[in-house]
Short mmCIF file of N, CA and C in Angstrom, two decimals:
data_model
loop_
_atom_site.label_atom_id
_atom_site.label_comp_id
_atom_site.label_asym_id
_atom_site.label_seq_id
_atom_site.Cartn_x
_atom_site.Cartn_y
_atom_site.Cartn_z
N MET X 9 -12.90 44.97 -7.44
CA MET X 9 -12.17 43.75 -7.18
C MET X 9 -11.92 43.66 -5.68
N PRO X 10 -12.23 42.53 -5.08
CA PRO X 10 -12.02 42.39 -3.64
C PRO X 10 -10.53 42.21 -3.31
N ILE X 11 -10.13 42.64 -2.14
CA ILE X 11 -8.76 42.44 -1.65
C ILE X 11 -8.68 41.04 -1.08
N SER X 12 -7.62 40.31 -1.49
CA SER X 12 -7.45 38.95 -0.95
C SER X 12 -6.00 38.71 -0.61
N LEU X 13 -5.78 37.83 0.32
CA LEU X 13 -4.45 37.44 0.80
C LEU X 13 -4.25 35.97 0.46
N SER X 14 -3.20 35.70 -0.31
CA SER X 14 -2.93 34.31 -0.69
C SER X 14 -2.15 33.62 0.42
N GLY X 15 -1.96 32.34 0.30
CA GLY X 15 -1.25 31.55 1.30
C GLY X 15 0.23 31.89 1.39
N ASN X 16 0.82 32.53 0.37
CA ASN X 16 2.25 32.87 0.42
C ASN X 16 2.49 34.31 0.86
N GLY X 17 1.45 35.04 1.29
CA GLY X 17 1.59 36.39 1.80
C GLY X 17 1.39 37.48 0.77
N THR X 18 1.00 37.11 -0.46
CA THR X 18 0.77 38.10 -1.50
C THR X 18 -0.62 38.69 -1.35
N ILE X 19 -0.69 40.02 -1.44
CA ILE X 19 -1.98 40.71 -1.38
C ILE X 19 -2.36 41.09 -2.81
N THR X 20 -3.57 40.80 -3.22
CA THR X 20 -4.06 41.19 -4.54
C THR X 20 -5.31 42.05 -4.37
N GLY X 21 -5.61 42.81 -5.42
CA GLY X 21 -6.81 43.64 -5.41
C GLY X 21 -6.61 45.02 -4.85
N VAL X 22 -5.37 45.42 -4.49
CA VAL X 22 -5.13 46.76 -3.96
C VAL X 22 -4.81 47.67 -5.14
N ILE X 23 -5.54 48.77 -5.25
CA ILE X 23 -5.29 49.72 -6.34
C ILE X 23 -4.28 50.76 -5.87
N PRO X 24 -3.51 51.40 -6.80
CA PRO X 24 -2.57 52.45 -6.40
C PRO X 24 -3.27 53.53 -5.59
N GLY X 25 -2.67 53.89 -4.49
CA GLY X 25 -3.25 54.90 -3.61
C GLY X 25 -4.32 54.34 -2.69
N GLY X 26 -4.50 53.01 -2.72
CA GLY X 26 -5.58 52.41 -1.94
C GLY X 26 -5.22 52.09 -0.52
N LEU X 27 -3.96 52.28 -0.12
CA LEU X 27 -3.56 52.01 1.27
C LEU X 27 -3.50 53.32 2.04
N PRO X 28 -3.77 53.28 3.33
CA PRO X 28 -3.70 54.50 4.14
C PRO X 28 -2.26 55.01 4.21
N ASP X 29 -2.09 56.33 4.39
CA ASP X 29 -0.76 56.94 4.53
C ASP X 29 -0.01 56.30 5.68
N GLY X 30 1.29 56.09 5.48
CA GLY X 30 2.15 55.58 6.54
C GLY X 30 2.18 54.08 6.66
N ILE X 31 1.42 53.36 5.87
CA ILE X 31 1.38 51.91 6.01
C ILE X 31 2.58 51.23 5.33
N VAL X 32 3.13 51.88 4.28
CA VAL X 32 4.30 51.33 3.60
C VAL X 32 5.50 52.14 4.04
N ASP X 33 6.51 51.50 4.63
CA ASP X 33 7.72 52.20 5.04
C ASP X 33 8.89 51.77 4.17
N THR X 34 10.07 52.34 4.39
CA THR X 34 11.23 52.09 3.53
C THR X 34 11.67 50.63 3.56
N ASP X 35 11.43 49.92 4.66
CA ASP X 35 11.81 48.51 4.73
C ASP X 35 11.00 47.65 3.77
N MET X 36 9.84 48.14 3.37
CA MET X 36 8.97 47.36 2.49
C MET X 36 9.27 47.59 1.00
N ILE X 37 10.15 48.56 0.69
CA ILE X 37 10.45 48.89 -0.70
C ILE X 37 11.76 48.22 -1.09
N ALA X 38 11.76 47.45 -2.14
CA ALA X 38 12.97 46.79 -2.62
C ALA X 38 13.93 47.85 -3.16
N ASP X 39 15.24 47.72 -2.83
CA ASP X 39 16.24 48.68 -3.29
C ASP X 39 16.21 48.88 -4.80
N SER X 40 15.99 47.82 -5.55
CA SER X 40 16.01 47.93 -7.00
C SER X 40 14.83 48.74 -7.55
N ASN X 41 13.84 49.00 -6.71
CA ASN X 41 12.69 49.78 -7.16
C ASN X 41 12.87 51.28 -6.97
N VAL X 42 13.93 51.70 -6.26
CA VAL X 42 14.21 53.12 -6.07
C VAL X 42 15.23 53.52 -7.13
N THR X 43 14.77 54.23 -8.14
CA THR X 43 15.63 54.65 -9.25
C THR X 43 15.68 56.17 -9.31
N ALA X 44 16.68 56.71 -10.02
CA ALA X 44 16.80 58.16 -10.17
C ALA X 44 15.55 58.76 -10.79
N ALA X 45 14.93 58.05 -11.72
CA ALA X 45 13.72 58.55 -12.38
C ALA X 45 12.56 58.71 -11.40
N LYS X 46 12.56 57.94 -10.31
CA LYS X 46 11.46 57.99 -9.35
C LYS X 46 11.70 58.98 -8.21
N LEU X 47 12.92 59.57 -8.15
CA LEU X 47 13.21 60.54 -7.10
C LEU X 47 12.67 61.91 -7.51
N ALA X 48 12.03 62.58 -6.59
CA ALA X 48 11.52 63.93 -6.86
C ALA X 48 12.69 64.90 -6.98
N ASN X 49 12.54 65.92 -7.79
CA ASN X 49 13.59 66.94 -7.90
C ASN X 49 13.90 67.51 -6.53
N ASP X 50 15.18 67.74 -6.26
CA ASP X 50 15.66 68.30 -5.00
C ASP X 50 15.36 67.44 -3.78
N SER X 51 15.10 66.14 -3.97
CA SER X 51 14.79 65.28 -2.82
C SER X 51 16.06 64.79 -2.12
N VAL X 52 17.23 64.89 -2.76
CA VAL X 52 18.49 64.49 -2.14
C VAL X 52 19.34 65.74 -1.95
N SER X 53 19.56 66.11 -0.71
CA SER X 53 20.36 67.29 -0.41
C SER X 53 21.82 66.89 -0.20
N ALA X 54 22.70 67.89 -0.18
CA ALA X 54 24.12 67.63 0.05
C ALA X 54 24.35 66.94 1.39
N ALA X 55 23.53 67.26 2.37
CA ALA X 55 23.67 66.65 3.70
C ALA X 55 23.41 65.15 3.67
N LYS X 56 22.67 64.67 2.67
CA LYS X 56 22.34 63.24 2.59
C LYS X 56 23.36 62.45 1.77
N LEU X 57 24.32 63.15 1.16
CA LEU X 57 25.37 62.44 0.41
C LEU X 57 26.38 61.87 1.39
N ALA X 58 27.06 60.84 0.98
CA ALA X 58 28.03 60.18 1.86
C ALA X 58 29.14 61.15 2.23
N SER X 59 29.42 61.24 3.50
CA SER X 59 30.50 62.09 3.98
C SER X 59 31.84 61.47 3.63
N GLY X 60 32.73 62.28 3.07
CA GLY X 60 34.07 61.80 2.75
C GLY X 60 34.13 60.87 1.56
N ALA X 61 33.08 60.85 0.75
CA ALA X 61 33.09 59.99 -0.43
C ALA X 61 34.22 60.43 -1.35
N GLY X 62 35.04 59.52 -1.80
CA GLY X 62 36.21 59.82 -2.61
C GLY X 62 35.90 60.66 -3.83
N GLY X 63 36.74 61.69 -4.07
CA GLY X 63 36.61 62.52 -5.24
C GLY X 63 35.64 63.67 -5.10
N LYS X 64 34.88 63.72 -4.04
CA LYS X 64 33.91 64.79 -3.83
C LYS X 64 34.66 66.10 -3.62
N VAL X 65 34.25 67.16 -4.33
CA VAL X 65 34.88 68.47 -4.17
C VAL X 65 34.33 69.10 -2.90
N ILE X 66 35.23 69.37 -1.97
CA ILE X 66 34.84 69.98 -0.70
C ILE X 66 34.84 71.50 -0.82
N GLN X 67 35.87 72.04 -1.48
CA GLN X 67 35.92 73.48 -1.73
C GLN X 67 36.81 73.75 -2.94
N CYS X 68 36.62 74.91 -3.52
CA CYS X 68 37.40 75.33 -4.68
C CYS X 68 37.78 76.80 -4.48
N VAL X 69 39.07 77.11 -4.63
CA VAL X 69 39.56 78.48 -4.48
C VAL X 69 40.26 78.86 -5.78
N THR X 70 40.00 80.09 -6.25
CA THR X 70 40.57 80.56 -7.51
C THR X 70 41.32 81.87 -7.30
N SER X 71 42.44 82.02 -7.99
CA SER X 71 43.22 83.26 -7.98
C SER X 71 43.55 83.63 -9.42
N ILE X 72 43.29 84.87 -9.80
CA ILE X 72 43.61 85.34 -11.15
C ILE X 72 44.62 86.47 -11.03
N SER X 73 45.70 86.35 -11.81
CA SER X 73 46.72 87.39 -11.86
C SER X 73 46.66 88.06 -13.21
N THR X 74 46.60 89.38 -13.21
CA THR X 74 46.57 90.13 -14.47
C THR X 74 47.88 90.86 -14.72
N SER X 75 48.87 90.62 -13.85
CA SER X 75 50.16 91.31 -13.97
C SER X 75 51.20 90.42 -14.62
N GLN X 76 51.96 91.01 -15.53
CA GLN X 76 53.07 90.28 -16.15
C GLN X 76 54.32 90.46 -15.28
N HIS X 77 55.12 89.40 -15.20
CA HIS X 77 56.37 89.47 -14.46
C HIS X 77 57.49 89.01 -15.37
N SER X 78 58.60 89.74 -15.36
CA SER X 78 59.76 89.33 -16.17
C SER X 78 61.00 89.31 -15.29
N THR X 79 61.95 88.47 -15.70
CA THR X 79 63.23 88.38 -14.99
C THR X 79 64.31 87.88 -15.94
N SER X 80 65.52 88.31 -15.71
CA SER X 80 66.68 87.81 -16.46
C SER X 80 67.50 86.86 -15.59
N SER X 81 66.99 86.54 -14.42
CA SER X 81 67.71 85.70 -13.46
C SER X 81 67.53 84.22 -13.78
N SER X 82 68.58 83.47 -13.49
CA SER X 82 68.48 82.01 -13.61
C SER X 82 68.06 81.40 -12.27
N SER X 83 67.94 82.23 -11.23
CA SER X 83 67.42 81.79 -9.93
C SER X 83 65.92 82.05 -9.90
N PRO X 84 65.15 81.17 -9.30
CA PRO X 84 63.69 81.34 -9.28
C PRO X 84 63.27 82.68 -8.66
N GLN X 85 62.38 83.38 -9.37
CA GLN X 85 61.86 84.67 -8.91
C GLN X 85 60.35 84.55 -8.75
N TYR X 86 59.84 85.09 -7.63
CA TYR X 86 58.40 85.06 -7.35
C TYR X 86 57.67 85.93 -8.36
N THR X 87 56.63 85.40 -8.96
CA THR X 87 55.87 86.12 -10.00
C THR X 87 54.84 87.07 -9.43
N GLY X 88 54.52 86.94 -8.14
CA GLY X 88 53.46 87.74 -7.54
C GLY X 88 52.11 87.04 -7.57
N HIS X 89 52.07 85.84 -8.14
CA HIS X 89 50.81 85.09 -8.24
C HIS X 89 50.77 84.03 -7.14
N SER X 90 49.73 84.12 -6.29
CA SER X 90 49.60 83.17 -5.19
C SER X 90 48.13 82.84 -4.96
N LEU X 91 47.93 81.80 -4.19
CA LEU X 91 46.59 81.33 -3.82
C LEU X 91 46.69 80.74 -2.42
N VAL X 92 45.68 81.00 -1.59
CA VAL X 92 45.65 80.49 -0.22
C VAL X 92 44.40 79.62 -0.04
N ILE X 93 44.60 78.43 0.53
CA ILE X 93 43.50 77.52 0.83
C ILE X 93 43.75 76.89 2.20
N THR X 94 42.70 76.71 2.97
CA THR X 94 42.79 76.03 4.26
C THR X 94 41.94 74.77 4.18
N PRO X 95 42.57 73.60 4.08
CA PRO X 95 41.80 72.34 3.99
C PRO X 95 40.94 72.13 5.23
N THR X 96 39.82 71.45 5.03
CA THR X 96 38.89 71.21 6.13
C THR X 96 39.03 69.83 6.75
N ASN X 97 39.83 68.95 6.12
CA ASN X 97 39.94 67.57 6.59
C ASN X 97 41.38 67.10 6.45
N ASN X 98 41.90 66.42 7.48
CA ASN X 98 43.29 65.93 7.45
C ASN X 98 43.60 65.02 6.28
N SER X 99 42.63 64.24 5.84
CA SER X 99 42.90 63.24 4.80
C SER X 99 42.56 63.74 3.39
N SER X 100 42.23 65.00 3.25
CA SER X 100 41.88 65.53 1.93
C SER X 100 43.09 65.54 1.00
N LYS X 101 42.78 65.60 -0.29
CA LYS X 101 43.79 65.86 -1.32
C LYS X 101 43.57 67.28 -1.82
N ILE X 102 44.63 67.91 -2.28
CA ILE X 102 44.51 69.20 -2.94
C ILE X 102 45.01 69.01 -4.37
N LEU X 103 44.14 69.33 -5.33
CA LEU X 103 44.53 69.37 -6.73
C LEU X 103 44.73 70.83 -7.06
N ILE X 104 45.96 71.19 -7.46
CA ILE X 104 46.28 72.57 -7.77
C ILE X 104 46.62 72.69 -9.25
N MET X 105 46.09 73.72 -9.90
CA MET X 105 46.31 73.94 -11.32
C MET X 105 46.73 75.39 -11.53
N ASN X 106 47.78 75.58 -12.32
CA ASN X 106 48.22 76.92 -12.70
C ASN X 106 48.25 76.98 -14.23
N GLN X 107 47.50 77.92 -14.79
CA GLN X 107 47.48 78.13 -16.24
C GLN X 107 48.03 79.52 -16.50
N THR X 108 49.04 79.60 -17.36
CA THR X 108 49.63 80.88 -17.70
C THR X 108 50.21 80.82 -19.10
N SER X 109 50.64 81.95 -19.58
CA SER X 109 51.43 81.99 -20.81
C SER X 109 52.77 82.59 -20.42
N GLY X 110 53.82 82.04 -20.98
CA GLY X 110 55.14 82.52 -20.62
C GLY X 110 56.19 82.00 -21.56
N GLY X 111 57.41 82.45 -21.33
CA GLY X 111 58.50 82.00 -22.18
C GLY X 111 59.77 82.78 -21.91
N ASN X 112 60.75 82.55 -22.76
CA ASN X 112 62.06 83.19 -22.67
C ASN X 112 62.32 83.87 -24.01
N SER X 113 62.71 85.15 -23.95
CA SER X 113 62.92 85.92 -25.18
C SER X 113 64.21 85.54 -25.89
N GLY X 114 65.10 84.82 -25.23
CA GLY X 114 66.37 84.46 -25.85
C GLY X 114 66.21 83.33 -26.86
N SER X 115 66.80 83.49 -28.03
CA SER X 115 66.71 82.47 -29.07
C SER X 115 67.33 81.16 -28.60
N GLY X 116 66.56 80.08 -28.72
CA GLY X 116 67.05 78.76 -28.34
C GLY X 116 67.15 78.54 -26.84
N ARG X 117 66.55 79.41 -26.06
CA ARG X 117 66.66 79.32 -24.60
C ARG X 117 65.37 78.72 -24.04
N SER X 118 65.39 78.39 -22.75
CA SER X 118 64.20 77.80 -22.12
C SER X 118 63.75 78.62 -20.92
N TRP X 119 62.53 78.34 -20.52
CA TRP X 119 61.85 79.04 -19.43
C TRP X 119 61.51 78.00 -18.37
N LYS X 120 61.75 78.33 -17.12
CA LYS X 120 61.49 77.40 -16.01
C LYS X 120 60.36 77.95 -15.15
N LEU X 121 59.37 77.10 -14.88
CA LEU X 121 58.23 77.46 -14.04
C LEU X 121 58.19 76.52 -12.85
N ARG X 122 57.99 77.10 -11.67
CA ARG X 122 57.95 76.32 -10.43
C ARG X 122 56.70 76.66 -9.64
N LEU X 123 56.20 75.67 -8.94
CA LEU X 123 55.08 75.86 -8.01
C LEU X 123 55.58 75.46 -6.64
N ARG X 124 55.42 76.37 -5.69
CA ARG X 124 55.86 76.12 -4.32
C ARG X 124 54.68 76.29 -3.37
N LYS X 125 54.75 75.55 -2.24
CA LYS X 125 53.73 75.69 -1.20
C LYS X 125 54.40 76.11 0.09
N THR X 126 53.67 76.87 0.89
CA THR X 126 54.15 77.28 2.21
C THR X 126 53.11 76.86 3.24
N ILE X 127 53.57 76.10 4.23
CA ILE X 127 52.74 75.71 5.37
C ILE X 127 53.52 76.03 6.63
N GLY X 128 52.93 76.84 7.49
CA GLY X 128 53.58 77.19 8.76
C GLY X 128 54.94 77.83 8.59
N GLY X 129 55.13 78.61 7.54
CA GLY X 129 56.40 79.31 7.33
C GLY X 129 57.44 78.51 6.56
N THR X 130 57.18 77.25 6.28
CA THR X 130 58.13 76.41 5.54
C THR X 130 57.70 76.31 4.08
N GLU X 131 58.58 76.77 3.18
CA GLU X 131 58.28 76.73 1.75
C GLU X 131 58.95 75.53 1.10
N THR X 132 58.20 74.82 0.25
CA THR X 132 58.68 73.62 -0.42
C THR X 132 58.29 73.67 -1.89
N GLU X 133 59.22 73.33 -2.77
CA GLU X 133 58.90 73.24 -4.19
C GLU X 133 58.16 71.92 -4.44
N ILE X 134 57.02 72.00 -5.12
CA ILE X 134 56.21 70.79 -5.34
C ILE X 134 56.05 70.42 -6.80
N ALA X 135 56.32 71.36 -7.71
CA ALA X 135 56.20 71.05 -9.14
C ALA X 135 57.15 71.94 -9.92
N TYR X 136 57.64 71.41 -11.03
CA TYR X 136 58.62 72.12 -11.85
C TYR X 136 58.45 71.70 -13.30
N MET X 137 58.57 72.66 -14.21
CA MET X 137 58.64 72.30 -15.62
C MET X 137 59.56 73.29 -16.33
N GLN X 138 60.27 72.77 -17.32
CA GLN X 138 61.18 73.59 -18.12
C GLN X 138 60.76 73.43 -19.58
N LEU X 139 60.54 74.56 -20.21
CA LEU X 139 60.06 74.55 -21.58
C LEU X 139 61.08 75.23 -22.46
N GLY X 140 61.47 74.57 -23.55
CA GLY X 140 62.48 75.10 -24.45
C GLY X 140 61.87 75.76 -25.66
N ASP X 141 62.70 76.52 -26.34
CA ASP X 141 62.32 77.22 -27.55
C ASP X 141 63.21 76.71 -28.67
N SER X 142 62.71 76.75 -29.87
CA SER X 142 63.57 76.38 -31.00
C SER X 142 64.44 77.57 -31.36
N SER X 143 65.56 77.33 -31.96
CA SER X 143 66.47 78.42 -32.33
C SER X 143 65.89 79.26 -33.47
N GLN X 144 64.78 78.83 -34.05
CA GLN X 144 64.12 79.58 -35.12
C GLN X 144 63.28 80.74 -34.57
N ASN X 145 63.03 80.73 -33.29
CA ASN X 145 62.09 81.67 -32.71
C ASN X 145 62.79 82.46 -31.61
N SER X 146 62.89 83.78 -31.76
CA SER X 146 63.61 84.57 -30.78
C SER X 146 62.73 85.02 -29.61
N SER X 147 61.44 84.85 -29.72
CA SER X 147 60.55 85.22 -28.62
C SER X 147 59.30 84.35 -28.70
N PHE X 148 58.84 83.85 -27.58
CA PHE X 148 57.65 83.01 -27.62
C PHE X 148 56.78 83.24 -26.40
N ALA X 149 55.52 82.92 -26.55
CA ALA X 149 54.56 83.03 -25.46
C ALA X 149 53.55 81.93 -25.65
N PHE X 150 53.82 80.80 -25.04
CA PHE X 150 52.92 79.66 -25.15
C PHE X 150 52.08 79.54 -23.89
N SER X 151 50.90 78.97 -24.03
CA SER X 151 50.06 78.70 -22.88
C SER X 151 50.53 77.41 -22.23
N HIS X 152 50.65 77.43 -20.91
CA HIS X 152 51.13 76.27 -20.16
C HIS X 152 50.17 75.99 -19.01
N VAL X 153 49.95 74.71 -18.74
CA VAL X 153 49.13 74.30 -17.60
C VAL X 153 49.96 73.34 -16.75
N LEU X 154 50.07 73.66 -15.49
CA LEU X 154 50.83 72.85 -14.55
C LEU X 154 49.86 72.33 -13.49
N TYR X 155 49.77 71.01 -13.36
CA TYR X 155 48.91 70.37 -12.35
C TYR X 155 49.77 69.69 -11.30
N CYS X 156 49.27 69.64 -10.08
CA CYS X 156 49.96 68.94 -9.00
C CYS X 156 48.92 68.46 -8.00
N VAL X 157 49.10 67.25 -7.48
CA VAL X 157 48.19 66.70 -6.47
C VAL X 157 48.97 66.54 -5.17
N GLN X 158 48.41 67.06 -4.09
CA GLN X 158 48.99 66.94 -2.76
C GLN X 158 48.08 66.03 -1.94
N THR X 159 48.65 65.05 -1.24
CA THR X 159 47.85 64.12 -0.44
C THR X 159 48.11 64.35 1.04
N SER X 160 47.15 63.96 1.87
CA SER X 160 47.24 64.08 3.34
C SER X 160 47.81 65.43 3.73
N VAL X 161 47.08 66.48 3.38
CA VAL X 161 47.59 67.84 3.52
C VAL X 161 47.40 68.47 4.90
N GLY X 162 46.62 67.83 5.77
CA GLY X 162 46.37 68.42 7.09
C GLY X 162 45.33 69.52 6.98
N THR X 163 45.21 70.33 8.04
CA THR X 163 44.19 71.39 8.05
C THR X 163 44.79 72.78 8.27
N SER X 164 46.11 72.90 8.09
CA SER X 164 46.74 74.22 8.19
C SER X 164 46.62 74.97 6.88
N GLU X 165 46.62 76.29 6.96
CA GLU X 165 46.57 77.13 5.77
C GLU X 165 47.76 76.83 4.85
N ILE X 166 47.48 76.72 3.55
CA ILE X 166 48.52 76.47 2.56
C ILE X 166 48.52 77.63 1.57
N THR X 167 49.71 78.20 1.33
CA THR X 167 49.86 79.23 0.31
C THR X 167 50.65 78.64 -0.85
N TYR X 168 50.07 78.70 -2.04
CA TYR X 168 50.75 78.25 -3.26
C TYR X 168 51.22 79.48 -4.02
N LYS X 169 52.47 79.44 -4.52
CA LYS X 169 53.05 80.56 -5.26
C LYS X 169 53.77 80.04 -6.49
N THR X 170 53.76 80.86 -7.55
CA THR X 170 54.51 80.51 -8.76
C THR X 170 55.81 81.31 -8.80
N TYR X 171 56.85 80.63 -9.28
CA TYR X 171 58.17 81.22 -9.48
C TYR X 171 58.60 80.89 -10.90
N HIS X 172 59.48 81.72 -11.48
CA HIS X 172 60.00 81.40 -12.80
C HIS X 172 61.41 81.95 -12.95
N SER X 173 62.10 81.46 -13.98
CA SER X 173 63.48 81.90 -14.23
C SER X 173 63.87 81.55 -15.67
N THR X 174 65.03 82.04 -16.05
CA THR X 174 65.62 81.67 -17.33
C THR X 174 66.50 80.45 -17.12
N ASP X 175 67.06 79.95 -18.20
CA ASP X 175 68.04 78.87 -18.09
C ASP X 175 69.46 79.43 -18.09
N GLY X 176 69.58 80.74 -17.89
CA GLY X 176 70.90 81.38 -17.82
C GLY X 176 71.07 82.50 -18.83
N ASP X 177 70.14 82.65 -19.78
CA ASP X 177 70.25 83.70 -20.78
C ASP X 177 68.85 84.13 -21.18
N GLY X 178 68.73 85.34 -21.73
CA GLY X 178 67.45 85.85 -22.17
C GLY X 178 66.64 86.44 -21.02
N THR X 179 65.38 86.73 -21.30
CA THR X 179 64.46 87.25 -20.30
C THR X 179 63.24 86.34 -20.23
N ALA X 180 62.92 85.90 -19.02
CA ALA X 180 61.76 85.04 -18.81
C ALA X 180 60.54 85.90 -18.52
N TYR X 181 59.40 85.51 -19.10
CA TYR X 181 58.15 86.23 -18.89
C TYR X 181 57.10 85.29 -18.34
N TYR X 182 56.37 85.76 -17.33
CA TYR X 182 55.24 85.03 -16.76
C TYR X 182 54.00 85.87 -17.01
N SER X 183 53.00 85.30 -17.65
CA SER X 183 51.69 85.90 -17.85
C SER X 183 51.69 87.00 -18.91
N TYR X 184 51.52 86.59 -20.15
CA TYR X 184 51.30 87.55 -21.23
C TYR X 184 49.86 88.03 -21.23
N GLY X 185 49.02 87.39 -20.47
CA GLY X 185 47.61 87.77 -20.29
C GLY X 185 47.24 87.33 -18.89
N ASP X 186 45.98 87.08 -18.64
CA ASP X 186 45.58 86.61 -17.32
C ASP X 186 46.14 85.22 -17.04
N SER X 187 46.59 85.03 -15.82
CA SER X 187 47.01 83.70 -15.35
C SER X 187 46.03 83.26 -14.28
N VAL X 188 45.72 81.97 -14.27
CA VAL X 188 44.73 81.44 -13.34
C VAL X 188 45.35 80.33 -12.50
N MET X 189 45.09 80.38 -11.20
CA MET X 189 45.47 79.30 -10.31
C MET X 189 44.19 78.84 -9.60
N VAL X 190 43.97 77.52 -9.57
CA VAL X 190 42.78 76.96 -8.93
C VAL X 190 43.22 75.82 -8.02
N ALA X 191 42.67 75.79 -6.82
CA ALA X 191 42.93 74.67 -5.90
C ALA X 191 41.59 74.05 -5.52
N TRP X 192 41.51 72.74 -5.68
CA TRP X 192 40.32 71.99 -5.30
C TRP X 192 40.68 71.09 -4.11
N GLU X 193 39.93 71.20 -3.02
CA GLU X 193 40.09 70.24 -1.93
C GLU X 193 39.15 69.07 -2.24
N LEU X 194 39.71 67.88 -2.30
CA LEU X 194 38.96 66.67 -2.66
C LEU X 194 38.95 65.68 -1.51
N ALA X 195 37.80 65.08 -1.27
CA ALA X 195 37.70 64.02 -0.26
C ALA X 195 38.41 62.79 -0.80
N GLN X 196 39.10 62.05 0.08
CA GLN X 196 39.80 60.82 -0.34
C GLN X 196 38.84 59.68 -0.49
#
């Protein structure tokens, strides 16, 4: 079939692979014709993704504590479980998660769990939960997950620590098994 050019600029008679290399550039390809199915495996690297695209995980740090901590104090006591992360971007968010099992051995009493952060020597409480027990149960160990989101965190090192206490009676326990703390730095 001969190659012909119509009056409106359409070329006919060209077979696939019939043009010399380099003759078709990206400006000639319609955006709607570039689909995921047509991309070669590994053709898009992390460097080619949009910088600072919202929700993108920049880094993830994990801390696992295998030690149990107990206290009879109604004042917050450090459990020994901490995690350190240094954000890479001023506008990042930090999503922090603490999963543990804990409780208060006193019948009908509650257990208090706190998450605190330290930046530049200043410690601030950022999350708190109080969990009660029914008077039918004199000892409990439930799994708890505490999430917290921090915005505009800066680029200074942040230390997250867990604290716990009783509500004034009984003994509070943190970590009947492994406790996990994870911090994700997320692009805004």
